[in-house]
Structure formats: C-alpha cells, structure tokens
Coordinates of C-alpha atoms in Angstrom, one line a residue:
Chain A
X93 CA 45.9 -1.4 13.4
X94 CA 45.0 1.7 14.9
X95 CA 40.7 2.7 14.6
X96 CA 40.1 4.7 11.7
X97 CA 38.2 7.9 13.2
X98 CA 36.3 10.5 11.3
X99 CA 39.8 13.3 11.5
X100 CA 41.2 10.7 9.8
X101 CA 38.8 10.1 7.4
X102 CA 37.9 13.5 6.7
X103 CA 42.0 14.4 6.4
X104 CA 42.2 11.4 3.8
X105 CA 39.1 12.4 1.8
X106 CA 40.3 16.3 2.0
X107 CA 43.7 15.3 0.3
X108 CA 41.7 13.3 -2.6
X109 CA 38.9 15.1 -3.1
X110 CA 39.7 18.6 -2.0
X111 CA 37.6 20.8 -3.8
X112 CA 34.7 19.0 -4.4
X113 CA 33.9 18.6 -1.0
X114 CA 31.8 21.7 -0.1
X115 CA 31.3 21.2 3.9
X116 CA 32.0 18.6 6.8
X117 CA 30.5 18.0 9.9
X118 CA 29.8 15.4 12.5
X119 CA 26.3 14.5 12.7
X120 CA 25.1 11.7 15.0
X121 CA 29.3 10.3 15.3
X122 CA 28.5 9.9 11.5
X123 CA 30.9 12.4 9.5
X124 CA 29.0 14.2 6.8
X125 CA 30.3 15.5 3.9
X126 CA 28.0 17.9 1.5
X127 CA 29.9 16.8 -2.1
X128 CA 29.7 18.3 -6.0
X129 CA 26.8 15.7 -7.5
X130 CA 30.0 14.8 -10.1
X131 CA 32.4 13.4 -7.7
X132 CA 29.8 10.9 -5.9
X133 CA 30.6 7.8 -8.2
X134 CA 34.1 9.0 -8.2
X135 CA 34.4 9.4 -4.1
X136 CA 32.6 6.1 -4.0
X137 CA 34.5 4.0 -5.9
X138 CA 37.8 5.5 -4.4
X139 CA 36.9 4.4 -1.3
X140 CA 35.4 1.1 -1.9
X141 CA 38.6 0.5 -3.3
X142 CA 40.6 1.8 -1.1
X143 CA 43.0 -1.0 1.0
X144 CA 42.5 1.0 4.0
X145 CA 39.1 2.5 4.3
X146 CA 36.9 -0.6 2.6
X147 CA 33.6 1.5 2.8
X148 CA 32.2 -2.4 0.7
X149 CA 28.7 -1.8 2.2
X150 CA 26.1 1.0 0.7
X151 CA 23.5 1.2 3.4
X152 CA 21.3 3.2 1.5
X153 CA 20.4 6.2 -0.6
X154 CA 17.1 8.4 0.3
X155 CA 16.4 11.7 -0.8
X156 CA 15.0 15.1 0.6
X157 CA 13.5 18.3 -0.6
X158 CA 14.3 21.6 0.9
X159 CA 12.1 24.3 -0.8
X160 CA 14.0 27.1 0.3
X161 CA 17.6 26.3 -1.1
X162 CA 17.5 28.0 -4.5
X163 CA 18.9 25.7 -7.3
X164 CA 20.1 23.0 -4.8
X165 CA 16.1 21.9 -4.2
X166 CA 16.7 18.5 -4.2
X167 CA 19.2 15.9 -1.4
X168 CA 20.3 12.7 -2.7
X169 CA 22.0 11.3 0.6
X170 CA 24.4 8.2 0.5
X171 CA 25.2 5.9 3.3
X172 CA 28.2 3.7 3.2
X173 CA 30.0 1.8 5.8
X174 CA 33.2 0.0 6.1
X175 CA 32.2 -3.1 7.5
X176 CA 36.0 -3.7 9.1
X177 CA 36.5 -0.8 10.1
X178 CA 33.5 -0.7 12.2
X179 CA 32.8 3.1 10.9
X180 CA 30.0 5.2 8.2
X181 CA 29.9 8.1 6.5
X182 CA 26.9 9.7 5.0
X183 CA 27.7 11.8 2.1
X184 CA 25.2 14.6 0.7
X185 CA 24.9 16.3 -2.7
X186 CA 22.5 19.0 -4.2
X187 CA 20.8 19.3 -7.3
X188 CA 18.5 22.2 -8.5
X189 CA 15.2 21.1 -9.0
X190 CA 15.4 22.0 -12.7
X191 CA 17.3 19.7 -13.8
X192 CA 17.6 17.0 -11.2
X193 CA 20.2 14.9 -12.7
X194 CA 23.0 12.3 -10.7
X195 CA 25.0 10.0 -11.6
X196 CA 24.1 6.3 -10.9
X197 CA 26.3 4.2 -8.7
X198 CA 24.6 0.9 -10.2
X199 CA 27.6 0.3 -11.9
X200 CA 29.7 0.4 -8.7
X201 CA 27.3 -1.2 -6.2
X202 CA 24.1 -3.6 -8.0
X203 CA 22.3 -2.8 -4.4
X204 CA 21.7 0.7 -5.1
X205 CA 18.9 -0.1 -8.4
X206 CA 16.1 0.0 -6.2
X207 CA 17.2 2.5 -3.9
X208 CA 17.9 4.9 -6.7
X209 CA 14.3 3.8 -8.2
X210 CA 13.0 4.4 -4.9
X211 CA 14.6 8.3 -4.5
X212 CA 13.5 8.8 -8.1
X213 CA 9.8 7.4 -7.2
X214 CA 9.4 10.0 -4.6
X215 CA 11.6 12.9 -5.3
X216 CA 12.2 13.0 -8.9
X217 CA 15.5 12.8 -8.9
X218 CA 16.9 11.4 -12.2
X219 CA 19.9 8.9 -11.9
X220 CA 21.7 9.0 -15.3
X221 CA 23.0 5.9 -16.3
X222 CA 20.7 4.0 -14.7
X223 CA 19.4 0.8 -16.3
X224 CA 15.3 1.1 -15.3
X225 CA 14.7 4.3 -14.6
X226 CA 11.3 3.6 -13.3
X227 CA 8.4 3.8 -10.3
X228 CA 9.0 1.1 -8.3
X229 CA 6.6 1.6 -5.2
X230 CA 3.9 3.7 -6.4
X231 CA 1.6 3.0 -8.9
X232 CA 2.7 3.5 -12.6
X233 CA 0.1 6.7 -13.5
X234 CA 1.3 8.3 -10.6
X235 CA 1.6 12.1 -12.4
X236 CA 3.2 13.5 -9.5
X237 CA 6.6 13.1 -6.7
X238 CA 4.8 12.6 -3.6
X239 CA 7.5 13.7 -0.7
X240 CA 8.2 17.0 -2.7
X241 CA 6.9 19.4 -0.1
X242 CA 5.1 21.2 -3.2
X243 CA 1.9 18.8 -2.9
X244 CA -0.5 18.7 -0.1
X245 CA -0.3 15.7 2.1
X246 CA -3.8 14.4 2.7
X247 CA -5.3 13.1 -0.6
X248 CA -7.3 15.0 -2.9
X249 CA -10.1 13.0 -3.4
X250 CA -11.0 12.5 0.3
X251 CA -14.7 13.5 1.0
X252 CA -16.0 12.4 4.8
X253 CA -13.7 15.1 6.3
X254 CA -15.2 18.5 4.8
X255 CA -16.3 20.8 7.6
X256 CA -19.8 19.9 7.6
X257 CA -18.8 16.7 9.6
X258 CA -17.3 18.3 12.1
X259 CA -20.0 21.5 12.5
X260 CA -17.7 24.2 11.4
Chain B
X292 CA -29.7 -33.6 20.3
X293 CA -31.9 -33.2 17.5
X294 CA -33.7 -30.6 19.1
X295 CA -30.5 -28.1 19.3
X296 CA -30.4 -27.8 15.6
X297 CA -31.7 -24.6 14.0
X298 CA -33.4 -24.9 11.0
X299 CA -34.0 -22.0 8.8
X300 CA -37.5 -20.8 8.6
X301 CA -39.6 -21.5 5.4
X302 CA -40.7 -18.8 3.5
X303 CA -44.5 -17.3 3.8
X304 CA -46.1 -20.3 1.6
X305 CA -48.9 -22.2 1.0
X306 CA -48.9 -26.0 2.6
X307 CA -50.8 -28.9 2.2
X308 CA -50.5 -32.9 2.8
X309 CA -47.8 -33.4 1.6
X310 CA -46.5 -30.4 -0.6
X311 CA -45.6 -27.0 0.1
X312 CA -45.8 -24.0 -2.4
X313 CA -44.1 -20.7 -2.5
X314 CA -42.3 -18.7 -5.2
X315 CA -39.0 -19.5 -6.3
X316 CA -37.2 -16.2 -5.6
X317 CA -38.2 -17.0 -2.0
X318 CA -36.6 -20.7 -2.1
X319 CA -33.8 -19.9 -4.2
X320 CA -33.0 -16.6 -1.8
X321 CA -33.3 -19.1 1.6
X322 CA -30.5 -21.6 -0.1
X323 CA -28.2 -18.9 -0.8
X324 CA -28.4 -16.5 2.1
X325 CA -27.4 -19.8 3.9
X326 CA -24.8 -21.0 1.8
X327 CA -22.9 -17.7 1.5
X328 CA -19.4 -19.0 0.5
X329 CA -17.1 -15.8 1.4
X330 CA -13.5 -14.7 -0.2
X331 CA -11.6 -13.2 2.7
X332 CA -9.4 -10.4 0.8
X333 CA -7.3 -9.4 4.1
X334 CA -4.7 -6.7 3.7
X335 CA -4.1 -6.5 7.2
X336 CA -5.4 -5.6 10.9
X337 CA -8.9 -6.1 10.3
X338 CA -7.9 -9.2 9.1
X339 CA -7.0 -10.6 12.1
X340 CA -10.2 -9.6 13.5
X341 CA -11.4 -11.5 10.6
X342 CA -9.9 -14.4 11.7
X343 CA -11.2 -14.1 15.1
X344 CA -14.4 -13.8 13.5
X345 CA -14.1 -17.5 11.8
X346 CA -12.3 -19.1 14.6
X347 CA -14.7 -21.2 16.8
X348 CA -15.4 -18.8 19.8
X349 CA -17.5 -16.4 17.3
X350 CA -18.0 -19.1 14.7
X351 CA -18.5 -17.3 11.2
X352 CA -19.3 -20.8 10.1
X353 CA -23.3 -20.6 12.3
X354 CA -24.0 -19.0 9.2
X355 CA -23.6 -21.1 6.9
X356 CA -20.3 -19.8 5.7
X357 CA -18.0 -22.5 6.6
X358 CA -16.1 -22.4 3.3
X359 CA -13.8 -19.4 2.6
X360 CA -13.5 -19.7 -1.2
X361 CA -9.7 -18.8 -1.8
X362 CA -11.0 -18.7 -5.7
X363 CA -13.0 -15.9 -6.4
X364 CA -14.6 -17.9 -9.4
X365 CA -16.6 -19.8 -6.7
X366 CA -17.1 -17.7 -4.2
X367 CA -20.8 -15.4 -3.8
X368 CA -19.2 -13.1 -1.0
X369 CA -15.8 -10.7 -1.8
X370 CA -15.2 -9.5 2.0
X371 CA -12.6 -6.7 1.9
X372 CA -10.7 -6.2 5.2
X373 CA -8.0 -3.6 5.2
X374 CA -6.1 -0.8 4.2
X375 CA -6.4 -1.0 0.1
X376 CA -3.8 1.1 -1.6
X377 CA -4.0 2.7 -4.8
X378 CA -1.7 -0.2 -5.9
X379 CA -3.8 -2.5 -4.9
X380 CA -7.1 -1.1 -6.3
X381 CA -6.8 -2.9 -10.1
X382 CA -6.2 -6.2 -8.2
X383 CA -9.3 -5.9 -6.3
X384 CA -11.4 -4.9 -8.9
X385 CA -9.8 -8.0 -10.9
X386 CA -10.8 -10.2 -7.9
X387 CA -14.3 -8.9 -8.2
X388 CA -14.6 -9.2 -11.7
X389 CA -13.2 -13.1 -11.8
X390 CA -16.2 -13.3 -9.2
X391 CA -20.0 -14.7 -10.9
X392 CA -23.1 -13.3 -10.3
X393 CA -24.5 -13.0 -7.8
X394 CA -21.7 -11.4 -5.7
X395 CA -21.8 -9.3 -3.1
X396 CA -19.1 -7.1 -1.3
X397 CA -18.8 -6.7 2.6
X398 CA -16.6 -3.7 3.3
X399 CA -14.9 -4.4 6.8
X400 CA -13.4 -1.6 8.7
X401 CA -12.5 1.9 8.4
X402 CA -10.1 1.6 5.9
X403 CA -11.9 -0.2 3.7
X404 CA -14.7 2.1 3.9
X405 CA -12.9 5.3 3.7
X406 CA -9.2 5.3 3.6
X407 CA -9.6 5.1 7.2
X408 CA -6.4 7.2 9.0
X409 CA -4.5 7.1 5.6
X410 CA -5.5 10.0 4.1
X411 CA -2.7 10.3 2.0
X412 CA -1.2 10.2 -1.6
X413 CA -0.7 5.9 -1.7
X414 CA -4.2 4.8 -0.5
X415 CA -7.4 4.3 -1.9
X416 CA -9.7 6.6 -0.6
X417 CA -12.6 4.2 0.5
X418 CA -13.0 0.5 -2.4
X419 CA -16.4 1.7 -3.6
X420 CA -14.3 3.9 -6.0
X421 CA -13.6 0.8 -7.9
X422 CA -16.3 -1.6 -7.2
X423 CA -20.1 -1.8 -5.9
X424 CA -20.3 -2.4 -2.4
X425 CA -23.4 -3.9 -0.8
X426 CA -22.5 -3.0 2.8
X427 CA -20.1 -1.0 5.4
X428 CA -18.9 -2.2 8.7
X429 CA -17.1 0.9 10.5
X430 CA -14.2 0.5 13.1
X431 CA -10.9 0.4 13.6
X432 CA -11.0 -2.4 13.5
X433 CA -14.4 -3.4 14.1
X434 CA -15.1 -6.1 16.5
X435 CA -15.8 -10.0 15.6
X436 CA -19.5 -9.4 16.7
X437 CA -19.9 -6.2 14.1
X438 CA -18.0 -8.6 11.3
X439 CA -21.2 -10.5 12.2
X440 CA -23.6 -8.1 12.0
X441 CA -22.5 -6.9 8.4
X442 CA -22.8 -10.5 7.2
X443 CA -26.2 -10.7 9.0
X444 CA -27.0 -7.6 6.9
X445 CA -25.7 -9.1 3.5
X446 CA -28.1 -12.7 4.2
X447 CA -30.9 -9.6 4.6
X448 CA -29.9 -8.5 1.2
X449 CA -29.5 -11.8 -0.4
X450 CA -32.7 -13.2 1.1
X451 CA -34.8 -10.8 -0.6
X452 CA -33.0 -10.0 -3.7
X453 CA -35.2 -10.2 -6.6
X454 CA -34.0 -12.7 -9.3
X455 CA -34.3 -10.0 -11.8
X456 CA -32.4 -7.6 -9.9
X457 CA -29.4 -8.6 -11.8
X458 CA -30.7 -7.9 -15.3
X459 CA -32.4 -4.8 -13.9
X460 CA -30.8 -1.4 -15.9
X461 CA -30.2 0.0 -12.3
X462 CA -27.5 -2.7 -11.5
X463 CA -26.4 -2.2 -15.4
X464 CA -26.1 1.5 -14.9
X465 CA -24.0 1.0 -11.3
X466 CA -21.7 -1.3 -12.8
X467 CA -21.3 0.8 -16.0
X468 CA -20.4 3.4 -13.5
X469 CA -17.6 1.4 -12.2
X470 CA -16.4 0.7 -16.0
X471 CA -17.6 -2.6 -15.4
X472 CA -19.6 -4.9 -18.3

C-alpha cells in the first residue's frame, strides 16, 4: 500500500467535505485545514471511520484567541492522527467570541472530555453536547478565561513589585 | 561522651539545695521550643532543599525536631515550602486549621512568601493571604543553612511566647482577619 501523503489527503477531504473547508496549508509536514465549526464532528467521524485514512487517535484539542479577527475571536484546534498510516492532520475552526459555541466530539472520541473542559477552562469556548461542562484546572470561582488576551498577565493582587521597590 | 551532649540552658531562676524555681511560661516555653514537631507541606523545589535540610549532613533533627508530623493534628510547626496555587490555598488553610494551638507557620522560599516568579492568574500571591504566618525565609530556593535559621527564629518566638498570648484579642483579631474562629 502506497503512503498516504497530505495531496492525497487534502484531495480525499476536498471531494467530501468541499465547501466546508475554508483554507489548506502545510504547516510543520502537518496539513491544516481551517473548517466550518458544524462539520468538525462530521469530518471527524468520517475519517475515523474511514477504511483507508483510520485518523483512531485524537492527540489533542487546545484553543487560541486572536483579538483582531472580528467574529472568529476564538480557535478551537484539533489534532488527530492515523496511527497506521504513520500521518496527522490538525484541523482549525473559528467561532466569534459572542457566542462561542462547538460541537462536542465526546460522543465520537471519550478522550476528548477533559480536553474540551480544559479549552473551555481557559478560553471559554462552549462545547454543546458535552456531558460536564465545567473548570477542570482552575479553581471553581474563577470569574474570568485566563489565556483570553483581554486580561493582564501578572496577577492583580501582587504588591512587592510597585515602583517604589525598584526606585522609579 | 557525656560531655559532647548539649543541654539546653535553664531559664533565669532561682536555685537552691535541691530545688530550682522559675515561672512556668519560662519551663513550658524551653520544652516546647525544643520539641517542635514540624509538618513539611512541600509543593516542590524548596522541598527538596527541605529535605536536604533533614537529612543528616544539616540535621534538622539538632533541634529537637526529629519527628515530621505527617498529621497536622499533632504537629506544633506547619512549614510551607513551595509554589502554593490558588487551588491549593483552601487545602492549606484546612491543614492549618486541623492544626492545635499552639501552631506556628514557617514560610520557606520565595514562593511561599510572595508568589515568588509566578506572578500570574493560578498562584497564590504570597500564603499569608490565607493564614498567619510567624516567619519568612527568602530564596529561591533558600539554602539548608537559611531553612535553619528560620527555625532558629520560630524556637525564638516560641521560647518567649506568653501563655496568654493565645487568648490575647490581638491573636483573636489576626485570625478573625483570616476568617478563622
């Protein structure tokens, strides 16, 4: 059996999910694809069920914030690899900051709870469907998504570092 | 042999054939800066210097703290050595409170004293914003000897602690302050 590179991939994911996949590119020898937030259980389940592909393993699922991108604030970004195939993809999708919601893959793969607890914990992002929507690193009165770039990053209540400790 | 052994000094007293008389806050203060049994609550590196600090080349145990208490229901001394995040800061204060009087609370190292290099959004800025401490070692992390040093300082404090002090509405008012009693 021939190796499964990322044209291939790319051709195979363009004939099944043609129009929800906004942009490709190779990043790393990873392909990227930036995808509609709809399609990812879709696109994930197609390909973990695919005979060919077998993208079995989700590596993980982070998040980022990009301030400047009006209405698609917030990144949810998926890693998946096909562990016989000896190949990853990483697939990205946008949602305004508004109203942050994604569908959960918890039903497709039980791995991604926490990691989807984990995106939510610190961006905000809010994965319908899931079964414990909930903090799960920081602490439960946290009021606030701490790796939105809209808080400062030293904490508020620090007091040996005003000026007068350091003669200005 | 004999001779090598150190014993503590008596307190300023009065002696006599066969009896010696001093107050009670003096005896009772000698016993128990001498007998300080210490909970090590390590949350990381200056744990380790912790550790180096009760193995036998620095010897925590000259002291007279020998036993770590890994209850705080019998210990006298909560030592607090590493970064405590904001997680974290209801289980130490839990510790503290499962603790009897008289307790004390060594701060060890920067982080513990201040948040150290995390100043950021997940650690506690410094552990007196949830209990009483009695006293600060700095560095990062400080050195077996200054480990010492701020036990040295808490035998000090313990030595000539007033028996009252505990029923005193100064101690009352800090604790109340930390939402404690």
């Amino acid at each position: 059996m021939a190796d499964i590179t990322n044209e291939f991939l790319l051709e195979r994911l363009q004939e099944q999910f043609g129009e929800s996949i906004k942009s490709s590119e190779v990043s790393y020898d990873i392909l990227t694809l930036v995808i509609e937030p709809s399609s990812v259980l879709h696109m994930l389940t197609w390909l973990h069920k695919d005979n060919l592909l077998k993208f079995r393993f989700l590596t993980d699922i982070c998040g980022s914030h990009h301030p400047d991108l009006k209405d698609e604030e917030l990144c949810v970004i998926y890693h998946v690899q096909s562990m016989e195939n000896n190949i990853r993809l990483r697939l990205k999708t946008f949602v305004p900051i508004g109203q942050p919601d994604i569908p959960s893959v918890t039903s497709l793969y039980s791995s991604a709870d926490w990691m989807e607890r984990e995106t939510y914990d610190f961006y905000g992002t809010n994965f319908t469907g899931h079964p414990n929507m909930t903090r799960i690193l920081n602490v439960d009165e946290m009021d606030y998504f701490p790796l939105r770039k809209e808080y400062p990053l030293e904490d508020g209540t620090r007091e040996d570092k005003a000026d007068q400790y350091f003669g200005r | 042999m004999t001779t090598d052994i150190k014993i503590a000094e008596a307190p300023p007293g009065h002696t006599g054939e066969g009896f010696f008389a001093t107050s009670l806050d003096k005896v009772i203060g000698l016993a128990r800066s001498n007998s300080i049994w210490p909970l090590p609550f390590a949350t990381s590196c200056c744990g380790i210097e912790f550790m180096a600090t009760m193995g036998s080349n620095y010897d925590l145990a000259r002291f007279g703290s020998e036993r770590m208490s890994f209850s705080p229901r019998q210990a006298d001394l909560l030592l607090v050595a590493g970064t405590i995040a904001k997680k974290m800061g209801p289980i130490l204060k839990q510790v503290y409170l499962q603790m009897a009087e008289p307790r004390w609370v060594l701060s060890i190292g920067a982080c513990a004293s201040s948040g150290g290099i995390f100043d950021t959004y997940s650690v506690l800025q410094g552990i007196d914003r949830v209990i009483p401490v009695d006293v600060y070692v700095p560095g990062c992390p400080p050195r077996p000897e200054q480990i010492i040093d701020g036990v040295m300082k808490i035998q000090e404090l313990v030595k000539d602690e007033s028996l009252r002090r505990r029923n005193s509405p100064e101690y009352k008012a800090l604790l109340q302050s930390y939402g404690i009693l």
